[in-house]
Coordinates of C-alpha atoms and ligand atoms in Angstrom, one line a residue:
X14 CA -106.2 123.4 -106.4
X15 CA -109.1 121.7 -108.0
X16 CA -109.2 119.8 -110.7
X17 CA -111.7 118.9 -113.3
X18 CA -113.2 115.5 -114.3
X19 CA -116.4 114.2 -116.5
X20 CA -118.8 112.2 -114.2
X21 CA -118.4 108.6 -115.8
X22 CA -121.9 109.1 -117.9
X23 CA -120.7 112.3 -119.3
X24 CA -117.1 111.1 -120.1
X25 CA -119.4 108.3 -122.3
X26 CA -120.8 110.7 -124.1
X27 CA -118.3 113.5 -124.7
X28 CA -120.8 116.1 -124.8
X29 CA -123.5 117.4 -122.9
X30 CA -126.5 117.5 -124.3
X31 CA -128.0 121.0 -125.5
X32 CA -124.6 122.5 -123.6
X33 CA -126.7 122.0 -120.4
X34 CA -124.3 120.8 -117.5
X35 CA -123.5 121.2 -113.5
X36 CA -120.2 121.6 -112.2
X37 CA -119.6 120.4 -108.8
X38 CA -116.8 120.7 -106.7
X39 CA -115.9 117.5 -103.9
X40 CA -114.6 119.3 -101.0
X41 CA -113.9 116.2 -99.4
X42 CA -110.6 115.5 -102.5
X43 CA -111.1 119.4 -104.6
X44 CA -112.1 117.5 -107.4
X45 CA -114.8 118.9 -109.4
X46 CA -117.4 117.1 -111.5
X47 CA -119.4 118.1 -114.5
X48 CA -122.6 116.1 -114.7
X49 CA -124.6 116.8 -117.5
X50 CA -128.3 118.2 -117.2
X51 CA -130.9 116.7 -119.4
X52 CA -134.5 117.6 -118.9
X53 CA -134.4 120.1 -115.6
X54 CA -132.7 116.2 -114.3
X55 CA -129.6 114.9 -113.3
X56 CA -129.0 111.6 -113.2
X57 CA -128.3 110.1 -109.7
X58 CA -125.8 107.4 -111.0
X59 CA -123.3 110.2 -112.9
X60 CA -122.9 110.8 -108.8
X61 CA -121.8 107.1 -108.4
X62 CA -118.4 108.4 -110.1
X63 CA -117.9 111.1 -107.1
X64 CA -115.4 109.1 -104.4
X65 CA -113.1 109.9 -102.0
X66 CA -110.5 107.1 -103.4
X67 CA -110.7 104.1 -105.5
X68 CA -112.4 102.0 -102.5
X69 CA -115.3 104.2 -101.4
X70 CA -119.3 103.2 -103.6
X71 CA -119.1 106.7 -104.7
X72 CA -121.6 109.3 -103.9
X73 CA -125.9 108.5 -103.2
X74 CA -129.0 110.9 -103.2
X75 CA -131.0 110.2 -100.0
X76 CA -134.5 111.6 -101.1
X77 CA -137.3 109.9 -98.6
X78 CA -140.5 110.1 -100.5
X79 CA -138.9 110.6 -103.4
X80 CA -140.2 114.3 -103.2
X81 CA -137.6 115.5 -105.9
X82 CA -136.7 112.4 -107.8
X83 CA -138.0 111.4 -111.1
X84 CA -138.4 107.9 -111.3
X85 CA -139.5 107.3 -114.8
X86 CA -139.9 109.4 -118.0
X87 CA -144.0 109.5 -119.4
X88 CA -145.9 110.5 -121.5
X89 CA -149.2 110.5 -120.2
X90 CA -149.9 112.8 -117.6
X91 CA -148.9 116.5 -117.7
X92 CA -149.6 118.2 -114.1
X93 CA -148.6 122.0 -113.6
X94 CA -149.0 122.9 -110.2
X95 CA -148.2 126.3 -110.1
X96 CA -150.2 127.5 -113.3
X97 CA -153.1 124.7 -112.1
X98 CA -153.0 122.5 -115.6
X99 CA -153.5 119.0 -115.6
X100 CA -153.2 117.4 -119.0
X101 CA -153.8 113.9 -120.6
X102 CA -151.6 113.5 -123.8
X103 CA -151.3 116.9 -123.8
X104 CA -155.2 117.2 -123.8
X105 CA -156.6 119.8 -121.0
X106 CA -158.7 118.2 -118.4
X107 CA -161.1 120.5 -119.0
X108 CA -161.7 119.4 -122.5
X109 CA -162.3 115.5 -122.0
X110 CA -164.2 116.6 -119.3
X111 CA -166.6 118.7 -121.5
X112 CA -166.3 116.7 -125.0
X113 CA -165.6 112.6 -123.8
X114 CA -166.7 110.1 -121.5
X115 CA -164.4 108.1 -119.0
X116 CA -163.9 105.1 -121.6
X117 CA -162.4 107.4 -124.1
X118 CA -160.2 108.5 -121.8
X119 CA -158.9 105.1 -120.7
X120 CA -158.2 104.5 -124.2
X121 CA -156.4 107.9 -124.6
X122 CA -154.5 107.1 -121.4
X123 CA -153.4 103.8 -122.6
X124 CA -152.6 103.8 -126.3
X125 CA -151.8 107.6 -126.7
X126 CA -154.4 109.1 -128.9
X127 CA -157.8 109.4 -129.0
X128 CA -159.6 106.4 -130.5
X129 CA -161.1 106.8 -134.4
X130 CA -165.0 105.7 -134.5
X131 CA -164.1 102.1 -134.9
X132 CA -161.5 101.4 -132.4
X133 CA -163.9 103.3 -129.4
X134 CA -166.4 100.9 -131.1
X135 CA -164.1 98.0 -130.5
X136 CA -163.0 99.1 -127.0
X137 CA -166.3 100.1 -125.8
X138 CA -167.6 96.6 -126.9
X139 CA -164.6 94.2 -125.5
X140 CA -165.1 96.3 -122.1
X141 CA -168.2 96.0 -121.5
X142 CA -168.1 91.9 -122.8
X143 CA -165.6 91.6 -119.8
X144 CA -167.8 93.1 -117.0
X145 CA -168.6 89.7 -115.5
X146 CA -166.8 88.5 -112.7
X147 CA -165.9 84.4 -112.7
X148 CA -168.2 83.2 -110.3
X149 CA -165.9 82.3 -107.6
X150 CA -165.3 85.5 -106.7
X151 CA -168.6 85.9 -105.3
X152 CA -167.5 82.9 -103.3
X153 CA -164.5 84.5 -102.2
X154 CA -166.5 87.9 -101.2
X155 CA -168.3 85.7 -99.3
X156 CA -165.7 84.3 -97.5
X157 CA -165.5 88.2 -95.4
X158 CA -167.2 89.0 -92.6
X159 CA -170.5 91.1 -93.4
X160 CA -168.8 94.4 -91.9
X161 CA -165.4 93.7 -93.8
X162 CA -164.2 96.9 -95.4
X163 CA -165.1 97.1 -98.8
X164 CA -161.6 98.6 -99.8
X165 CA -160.1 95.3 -98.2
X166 CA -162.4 93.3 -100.7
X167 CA -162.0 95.2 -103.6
X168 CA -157.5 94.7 -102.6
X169 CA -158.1 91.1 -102.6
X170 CA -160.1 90.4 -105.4
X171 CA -158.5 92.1 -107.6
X172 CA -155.5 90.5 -106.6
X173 CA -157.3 86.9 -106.8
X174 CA -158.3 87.8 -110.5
X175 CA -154.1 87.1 -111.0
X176 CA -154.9 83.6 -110.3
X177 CA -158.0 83.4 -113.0
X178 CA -156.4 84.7 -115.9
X179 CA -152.4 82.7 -115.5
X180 CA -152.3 83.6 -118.7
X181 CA -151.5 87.6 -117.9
X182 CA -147.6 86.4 -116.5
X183 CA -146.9 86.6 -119.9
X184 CA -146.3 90.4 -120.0
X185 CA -144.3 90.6 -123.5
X186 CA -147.1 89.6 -125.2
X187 CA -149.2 92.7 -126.7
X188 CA -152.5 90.4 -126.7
X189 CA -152.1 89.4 -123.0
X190 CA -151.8 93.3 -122.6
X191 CA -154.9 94.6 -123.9
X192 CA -156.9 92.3 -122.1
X193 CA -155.5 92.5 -119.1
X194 CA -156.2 96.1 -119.6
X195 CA -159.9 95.2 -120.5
X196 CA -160.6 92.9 -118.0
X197 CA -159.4 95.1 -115.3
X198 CA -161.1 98.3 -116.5
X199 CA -164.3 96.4 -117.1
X200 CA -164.0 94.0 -113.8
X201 CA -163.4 96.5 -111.2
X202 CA -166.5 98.3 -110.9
X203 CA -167.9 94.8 -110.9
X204 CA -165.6 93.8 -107.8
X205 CA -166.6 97.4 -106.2
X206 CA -170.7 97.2 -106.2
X207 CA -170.0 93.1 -105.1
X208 CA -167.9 94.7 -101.8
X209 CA -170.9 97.4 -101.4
X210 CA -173.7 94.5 -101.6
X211 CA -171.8 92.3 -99.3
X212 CA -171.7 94.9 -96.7
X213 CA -175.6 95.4 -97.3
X214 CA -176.1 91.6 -97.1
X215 CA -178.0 92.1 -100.5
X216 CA -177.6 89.5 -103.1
X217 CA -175.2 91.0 -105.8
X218 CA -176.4 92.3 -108.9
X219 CA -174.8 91.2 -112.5
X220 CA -173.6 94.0 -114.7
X221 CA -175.9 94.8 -117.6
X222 CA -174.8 95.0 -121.1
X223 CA -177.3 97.8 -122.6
X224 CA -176.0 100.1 -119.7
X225 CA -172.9 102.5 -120.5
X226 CA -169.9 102.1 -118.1
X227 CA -171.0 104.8 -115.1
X228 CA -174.8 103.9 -115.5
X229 CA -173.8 100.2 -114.9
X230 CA -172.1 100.5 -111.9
X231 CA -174.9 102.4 -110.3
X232 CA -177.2 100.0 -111.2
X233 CA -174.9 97.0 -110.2
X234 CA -174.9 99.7 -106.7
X235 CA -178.5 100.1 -106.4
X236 CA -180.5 98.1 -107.8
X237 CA -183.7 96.3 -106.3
X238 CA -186.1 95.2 -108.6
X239 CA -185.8 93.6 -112.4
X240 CA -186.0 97.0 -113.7
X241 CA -183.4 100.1 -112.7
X242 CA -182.9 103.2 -114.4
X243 CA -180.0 105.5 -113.6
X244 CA -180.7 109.3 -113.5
X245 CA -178.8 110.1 -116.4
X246 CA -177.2 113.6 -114.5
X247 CA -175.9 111.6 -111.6
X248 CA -174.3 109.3 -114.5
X249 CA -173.1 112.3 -116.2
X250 CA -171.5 113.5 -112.9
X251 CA -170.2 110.2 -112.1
X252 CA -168.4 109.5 -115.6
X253 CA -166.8 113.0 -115.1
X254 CA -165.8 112.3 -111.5
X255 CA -164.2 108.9 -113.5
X256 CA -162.4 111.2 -116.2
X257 CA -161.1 113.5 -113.3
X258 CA -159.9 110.6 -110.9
X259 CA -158.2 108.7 -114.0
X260 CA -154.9 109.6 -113.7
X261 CA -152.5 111.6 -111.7
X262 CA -149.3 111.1 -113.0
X263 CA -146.6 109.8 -110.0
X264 CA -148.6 109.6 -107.0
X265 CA -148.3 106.6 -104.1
X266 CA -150.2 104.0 -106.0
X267 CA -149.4 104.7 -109.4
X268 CA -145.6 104.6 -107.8
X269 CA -146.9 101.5 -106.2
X270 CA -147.9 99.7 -109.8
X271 CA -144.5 100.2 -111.0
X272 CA -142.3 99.6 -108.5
X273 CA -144.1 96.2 -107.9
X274 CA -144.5 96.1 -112.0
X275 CA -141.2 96.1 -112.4
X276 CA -140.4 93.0 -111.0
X277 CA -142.4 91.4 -113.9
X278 CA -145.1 90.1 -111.9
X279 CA -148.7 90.0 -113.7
X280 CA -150.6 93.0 -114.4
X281 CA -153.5 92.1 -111.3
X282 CA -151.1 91.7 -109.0
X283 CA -149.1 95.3 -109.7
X284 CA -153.1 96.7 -110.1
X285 CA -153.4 95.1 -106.1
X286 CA -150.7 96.8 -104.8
X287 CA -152.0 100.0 -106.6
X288 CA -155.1 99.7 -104.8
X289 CA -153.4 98.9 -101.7
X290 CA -151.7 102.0 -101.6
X291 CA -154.7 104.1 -102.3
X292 CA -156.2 102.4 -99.3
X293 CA -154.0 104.4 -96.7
X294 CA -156.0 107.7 -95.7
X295 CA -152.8 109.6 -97.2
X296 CA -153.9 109.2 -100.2
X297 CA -157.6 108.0 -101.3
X298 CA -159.4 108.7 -98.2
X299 CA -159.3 112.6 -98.0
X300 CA -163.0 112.7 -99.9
X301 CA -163.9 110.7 -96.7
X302 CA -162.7 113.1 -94.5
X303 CA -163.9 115.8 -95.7
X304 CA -167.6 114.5 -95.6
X305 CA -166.8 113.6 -91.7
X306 CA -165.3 117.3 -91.6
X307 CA -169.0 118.8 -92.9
X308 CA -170.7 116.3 -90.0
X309 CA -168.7 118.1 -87.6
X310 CA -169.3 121.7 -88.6
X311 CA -173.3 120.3 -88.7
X312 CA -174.3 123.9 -89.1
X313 CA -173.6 127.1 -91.0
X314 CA -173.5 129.1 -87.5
X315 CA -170.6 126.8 -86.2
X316 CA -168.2 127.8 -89.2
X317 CA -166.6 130.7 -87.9
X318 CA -166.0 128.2 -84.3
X319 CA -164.5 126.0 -86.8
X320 CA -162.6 128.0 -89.0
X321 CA -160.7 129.2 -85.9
X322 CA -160.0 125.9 -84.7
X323 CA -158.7 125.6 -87.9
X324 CA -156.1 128.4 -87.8
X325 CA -155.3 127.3 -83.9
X326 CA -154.0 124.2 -85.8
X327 CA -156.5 122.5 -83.7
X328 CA -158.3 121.5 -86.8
X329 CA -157.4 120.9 -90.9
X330 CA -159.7 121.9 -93.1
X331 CA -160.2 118.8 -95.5
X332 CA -160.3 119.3 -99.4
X333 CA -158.2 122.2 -99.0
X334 CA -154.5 122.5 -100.2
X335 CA -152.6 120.5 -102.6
X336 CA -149.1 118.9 -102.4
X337 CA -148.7 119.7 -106.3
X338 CA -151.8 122.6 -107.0
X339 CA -150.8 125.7 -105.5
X340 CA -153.2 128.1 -106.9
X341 CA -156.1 126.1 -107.8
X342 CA -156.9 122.5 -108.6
X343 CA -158.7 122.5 -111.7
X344 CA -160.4 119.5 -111.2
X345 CA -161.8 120.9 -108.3
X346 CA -163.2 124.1 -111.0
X347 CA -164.9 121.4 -113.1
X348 CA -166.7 119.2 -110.5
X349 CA -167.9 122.2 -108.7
X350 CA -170.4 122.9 -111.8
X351 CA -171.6 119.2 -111.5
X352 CA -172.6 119.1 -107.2
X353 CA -175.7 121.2 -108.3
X354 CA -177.1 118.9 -111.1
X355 CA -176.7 116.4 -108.7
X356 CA -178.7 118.0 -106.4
X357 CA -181.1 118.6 -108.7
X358 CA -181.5 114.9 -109.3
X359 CA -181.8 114.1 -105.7
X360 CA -183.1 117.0 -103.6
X361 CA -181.2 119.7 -101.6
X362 CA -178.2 118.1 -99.4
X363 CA -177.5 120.3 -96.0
X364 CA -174.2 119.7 -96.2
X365 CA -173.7 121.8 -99.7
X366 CA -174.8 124.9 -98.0
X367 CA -172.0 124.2 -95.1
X368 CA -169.5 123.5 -97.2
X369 CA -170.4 126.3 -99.9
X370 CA -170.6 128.7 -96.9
X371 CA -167.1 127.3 -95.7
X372 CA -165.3 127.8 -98.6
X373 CA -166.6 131.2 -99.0
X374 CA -165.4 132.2 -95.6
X375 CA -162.1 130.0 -96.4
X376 CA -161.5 132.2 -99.9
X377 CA -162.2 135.3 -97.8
X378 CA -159.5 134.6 -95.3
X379 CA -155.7 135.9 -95.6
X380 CA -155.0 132.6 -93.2
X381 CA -155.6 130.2 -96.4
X382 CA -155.1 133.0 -99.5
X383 CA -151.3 133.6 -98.3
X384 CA -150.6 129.6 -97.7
X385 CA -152.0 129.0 -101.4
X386 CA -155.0 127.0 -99.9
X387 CA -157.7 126.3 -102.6
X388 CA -160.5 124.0 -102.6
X389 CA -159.4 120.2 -103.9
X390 CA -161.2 117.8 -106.1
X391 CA -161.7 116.1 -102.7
X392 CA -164.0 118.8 -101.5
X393 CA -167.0 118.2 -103.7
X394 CA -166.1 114.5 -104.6
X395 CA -167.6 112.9 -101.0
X396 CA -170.3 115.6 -101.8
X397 CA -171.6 114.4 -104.9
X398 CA -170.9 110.4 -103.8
X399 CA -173.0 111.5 -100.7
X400 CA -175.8 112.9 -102.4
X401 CA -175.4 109.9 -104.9
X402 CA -176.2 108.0 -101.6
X403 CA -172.8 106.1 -101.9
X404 CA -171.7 105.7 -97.9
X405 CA -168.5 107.3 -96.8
X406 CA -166.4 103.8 -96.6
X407 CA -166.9 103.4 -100.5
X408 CA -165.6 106.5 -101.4
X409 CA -161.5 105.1 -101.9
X410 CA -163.3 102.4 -103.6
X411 CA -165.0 104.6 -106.0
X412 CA -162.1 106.3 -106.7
X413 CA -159.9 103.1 -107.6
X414 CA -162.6 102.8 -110.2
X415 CA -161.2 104.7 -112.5
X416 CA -157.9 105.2 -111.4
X417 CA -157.9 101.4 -112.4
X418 CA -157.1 103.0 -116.4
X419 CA -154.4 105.2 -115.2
X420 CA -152.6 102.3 -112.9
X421 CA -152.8 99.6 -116.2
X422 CA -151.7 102.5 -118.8
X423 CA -148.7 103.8 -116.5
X424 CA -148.0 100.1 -116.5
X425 CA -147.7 99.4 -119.7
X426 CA -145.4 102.0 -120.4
X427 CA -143.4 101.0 -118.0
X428 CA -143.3 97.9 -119.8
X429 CA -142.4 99.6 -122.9
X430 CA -139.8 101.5 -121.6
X431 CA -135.7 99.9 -122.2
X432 CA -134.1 102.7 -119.4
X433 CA -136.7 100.5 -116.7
X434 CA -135.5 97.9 -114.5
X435 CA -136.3 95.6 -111.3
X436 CA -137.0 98.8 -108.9
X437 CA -134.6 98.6 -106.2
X438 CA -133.9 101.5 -104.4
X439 CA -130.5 101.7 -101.9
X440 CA -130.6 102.7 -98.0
X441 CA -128.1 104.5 -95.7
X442 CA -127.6 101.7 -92.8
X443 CA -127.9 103.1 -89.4
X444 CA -127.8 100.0 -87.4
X445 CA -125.2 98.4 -85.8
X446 CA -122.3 96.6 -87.3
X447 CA -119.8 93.1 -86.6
X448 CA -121.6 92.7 -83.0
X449 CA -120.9 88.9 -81.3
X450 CA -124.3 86.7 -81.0
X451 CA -125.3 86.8 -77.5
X452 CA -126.5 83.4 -75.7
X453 CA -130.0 83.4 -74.2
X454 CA -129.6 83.7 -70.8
X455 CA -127.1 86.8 -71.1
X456 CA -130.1 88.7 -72.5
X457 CA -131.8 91.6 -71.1
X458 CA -134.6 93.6 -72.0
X459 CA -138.0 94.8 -70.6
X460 CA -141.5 92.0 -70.4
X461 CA -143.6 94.4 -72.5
X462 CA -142.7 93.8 -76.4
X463 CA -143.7 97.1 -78.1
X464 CA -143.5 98.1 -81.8
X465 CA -140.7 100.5 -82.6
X466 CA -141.7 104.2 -82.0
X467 CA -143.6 105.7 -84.5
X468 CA -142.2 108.0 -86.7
X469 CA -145.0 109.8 -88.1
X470 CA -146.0 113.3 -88.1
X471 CA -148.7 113.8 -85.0
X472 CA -151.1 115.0 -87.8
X473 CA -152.1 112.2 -90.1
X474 CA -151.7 114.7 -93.8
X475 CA -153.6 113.4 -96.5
X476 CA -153.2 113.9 -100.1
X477 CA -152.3 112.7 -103.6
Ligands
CMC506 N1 -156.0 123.2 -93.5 C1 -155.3 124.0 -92.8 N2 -154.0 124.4 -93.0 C2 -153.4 123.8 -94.0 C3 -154.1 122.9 -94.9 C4 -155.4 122.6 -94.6 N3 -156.1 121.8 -95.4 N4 -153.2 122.5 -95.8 C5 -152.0 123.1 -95.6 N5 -152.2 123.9 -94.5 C6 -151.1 124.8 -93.9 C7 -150.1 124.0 -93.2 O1 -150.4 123.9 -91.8 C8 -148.9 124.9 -93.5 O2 -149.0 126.0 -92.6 P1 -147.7 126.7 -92.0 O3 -146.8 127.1 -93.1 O4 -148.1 127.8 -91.2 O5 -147.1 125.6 -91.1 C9 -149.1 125.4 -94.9 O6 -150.5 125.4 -95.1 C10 -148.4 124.5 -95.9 O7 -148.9 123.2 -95.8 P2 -148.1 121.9 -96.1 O8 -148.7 120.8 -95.1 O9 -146.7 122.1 -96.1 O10 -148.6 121.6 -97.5 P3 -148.4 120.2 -98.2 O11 -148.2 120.5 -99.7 O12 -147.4 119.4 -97.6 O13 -149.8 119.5 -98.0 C11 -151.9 118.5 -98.3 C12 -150.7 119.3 -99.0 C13 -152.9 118.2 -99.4 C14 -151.4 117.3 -97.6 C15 -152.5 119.5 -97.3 O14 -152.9 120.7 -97.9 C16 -153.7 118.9 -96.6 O15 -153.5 118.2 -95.6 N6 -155.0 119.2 -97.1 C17 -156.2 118.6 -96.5 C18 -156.3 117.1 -97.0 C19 -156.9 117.1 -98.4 O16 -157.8 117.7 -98.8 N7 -156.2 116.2 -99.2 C20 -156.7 116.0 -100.6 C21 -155.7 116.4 -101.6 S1 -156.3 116.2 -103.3 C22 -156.4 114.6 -103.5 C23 -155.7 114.1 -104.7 O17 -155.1 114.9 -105.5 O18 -155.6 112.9 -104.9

């Protein structure tokens, strides 16, 4: 007959809290558990007190990808997939999109409000005072070879800026904090255009003070002679595409910055590994792809060749589908108003009447209606860089632009946050165990030393 016991966190607390609790039953002894629910969550170490006898580690979650474990508790980011929301501070997308500019957002991202007058005055200034770059970065750019990717730049200066600013190791100190934030929000567009330039061979271009934060990076981009003027609709549509790329709550990268946050290292060096995760074409790359996707299709006629493909699983159709969007992605909504004031700006692109014709057909189609398959952000994002004339292998780059605010924001919460420690997740070993050393010459095995076999899925899936 089973009995009943408290897990050892609920036995702590006596209660559970709003009366919300899960009783499970250990068929392995007939004990049975009650682990207390808090927040739709329960918490993985109330298993530890779940053993077979006095000896055994008690019971683990084995959860690769972490695809149903929360790893922190925030406040920053609200996504609904289901019912397509996407919130900052509990502040619709859809509004900062329409009423503020990518800096206010940072701000909101990273103290928790919207600034008054005076403190966007304040933050707007001490950003755009830190857009220079020490010089020896250039000298460290220049230490790539001229086709280096400019993602691999952008990784390892931002990581070098760790070793200009020492000062950032101190991470309890609130001052060391905000500029950190600053220098990294106003340094990485910097670092981005000095990648682009390299790979042009064209001398690098200093950022210029009078500009606002998306017009400066185009000019630090483009431009030529003494004098450039952005268009002001293609900075419009970039300082959107900044607001909607800001922040995604737990994705790879920004789970990157605080698993490698939380082992106290400087803020640069956690923003690095950030960048290195968005990197992989999993994540940051699907913009890419889809651009390469609408080279392929190279004509309206060969959609319907294509969208077959498609549905023989020969093909994926880019900038569709969404690990947490299942109905629509309404960043994707938003930007789609933008693609034609760009292309106002810089003359019709043939690839907007593919892809508008493809997701047309695509909408049309029971194959991607009854999977939930929606245009992305990622569908008009490469669009809009494309037509911008940004080329396909800046596009990640682009995107860690503004993701820069959401990385240094999660960050510091993390910071904030007593429940966080050292991240340091636990394994189930499947390797061998108390084998004898064997000498040299007793040794066999095959000439050829090969990796380990990959593990992948055959499809390389991207997404966020
Ligand atoms: N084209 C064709 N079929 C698809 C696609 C697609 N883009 N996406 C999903 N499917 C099919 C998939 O084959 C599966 O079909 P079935 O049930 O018959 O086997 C079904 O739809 C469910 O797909 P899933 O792979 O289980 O869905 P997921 O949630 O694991 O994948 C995704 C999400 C984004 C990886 C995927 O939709 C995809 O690969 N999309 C294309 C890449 C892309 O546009 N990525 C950008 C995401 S937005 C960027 C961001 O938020 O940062």
């Amino acid at each position: 007959m089973a009995t009943e016991q408290k897990t050892e966190a609920a036995a702590t607390d006596g209660t559970s809290a709003g009366g919300d609790s899960l009783t499970v039953t250990d068929n392995r002894t007939g004990e049975s558990y009650e682990l207390e629910i808090t927040d739709g969550t329960v918490r993985a170490m109330d298993l530890r007190g779940i053993k077979v006898n006095e000896d055994d580690f008690g019971l683990m979650t084995y959860d690769p990808a972490f695809t149903n474990t929360a790893n922190c508790r925030s406040a920053i980011t609200y996504v609904d997939g289901e019912a397509g929301i996407l919130q900052h501070r509990g502040i619709p997308i859809e509004q900062l999109c329409e009423h503020s500019t990518y800096l206010e957002v940072a701000y909101l991202l990273g103290f928790g409000e919207l600034p008054t007058q005076s403190q966007l005055d304040r933050w707007t200034f001490d950003v755009i005072h830190h857009t220079f770059a020490h010089e020896d970065i250039k000298k460290l750019n220049e230490g790539f070879r001229h086709d280096a990717h400019p993602m691999g730049m952008l990784l390892a200066s931002v990581g070098a800026l760790s070793t200009f600013y020492p000062d950032a190791k101190r991470i309890d100190d609130p001052e060391e904090r905000y500029m950190a934030a600053i220098r990294l929000i106003a340094k990485v567009p910097t670092l981005a255009a000095f990648a682009y330039r390299h790979s042009l061979g064209l001398p690098y271009v200093y950022p210029d003070n009078e500009l606002n934060y998306s017009e400066n990076f185009l000019s630090m981009l483009f431009k030529m002679e003494n004098t450039y003027e952005p268009d002001p609709r293609l900075a419009k549509a970039l300082d959107v595409l900044f607001i909607l790329h800001a922040d995604h709550e737990q994705n790879c990268s920004t789970a990157a910055v605080r698993s490698v946050g939380s082992s106290q290292v400087d803020p640069y060096s956690a923003v690095a590994a950030g960048v290195a995760a968005l990197y992989g074409p999993l994540h940051g790359g699907a913009n890419e792809a889809v651009l390469r996707m609408l080279h392929e299709i190279e004509k309206v006629e060969n959609i319907p060749d294509f969208l077959e493909g498609v549905k023989n699983r020969e093909e994926r159709l880019m900038g569709f589908g969404h690990r947490v969007y299942k109905n629509y992605d309404p960043r994707a909504r938003i930007i789609k108003k933008h693609v034609e004031e760009v292309l106002e700006a810089t003359g019709d692109n043939p690839l907007l009447d593919i892809a508008t014709e493809l997701e047309k057909r695509a909408l049309d189609d029971d194959f991607f209606t009854s999977r939930k398959l929606y245009p992305n952000v990622d569908f008009y994002s490469g669009l809009i860089y494309e037509a911008m004339g940004i080329p396909a292998d800046m596009f990640t780059v682009v995107f860690a632009i503004p993701r820069t605010s959401g990385w240094i924001a999660q960050w510091m919460e993390m910071n904030g946050d007593p429940e966080q420690k050292i991240a340091r997740p636990r394994q189930i070993y499947t390797g061998d165990r108390d084998e004898d050393y064997v000498p040299i010459a007793d040794r066999e095995g095959p000439e050829k030393i090969t990796g380990p076999p990959a593990r992948r899925p055959k499809r390389p899936r991207r997404g966020a």
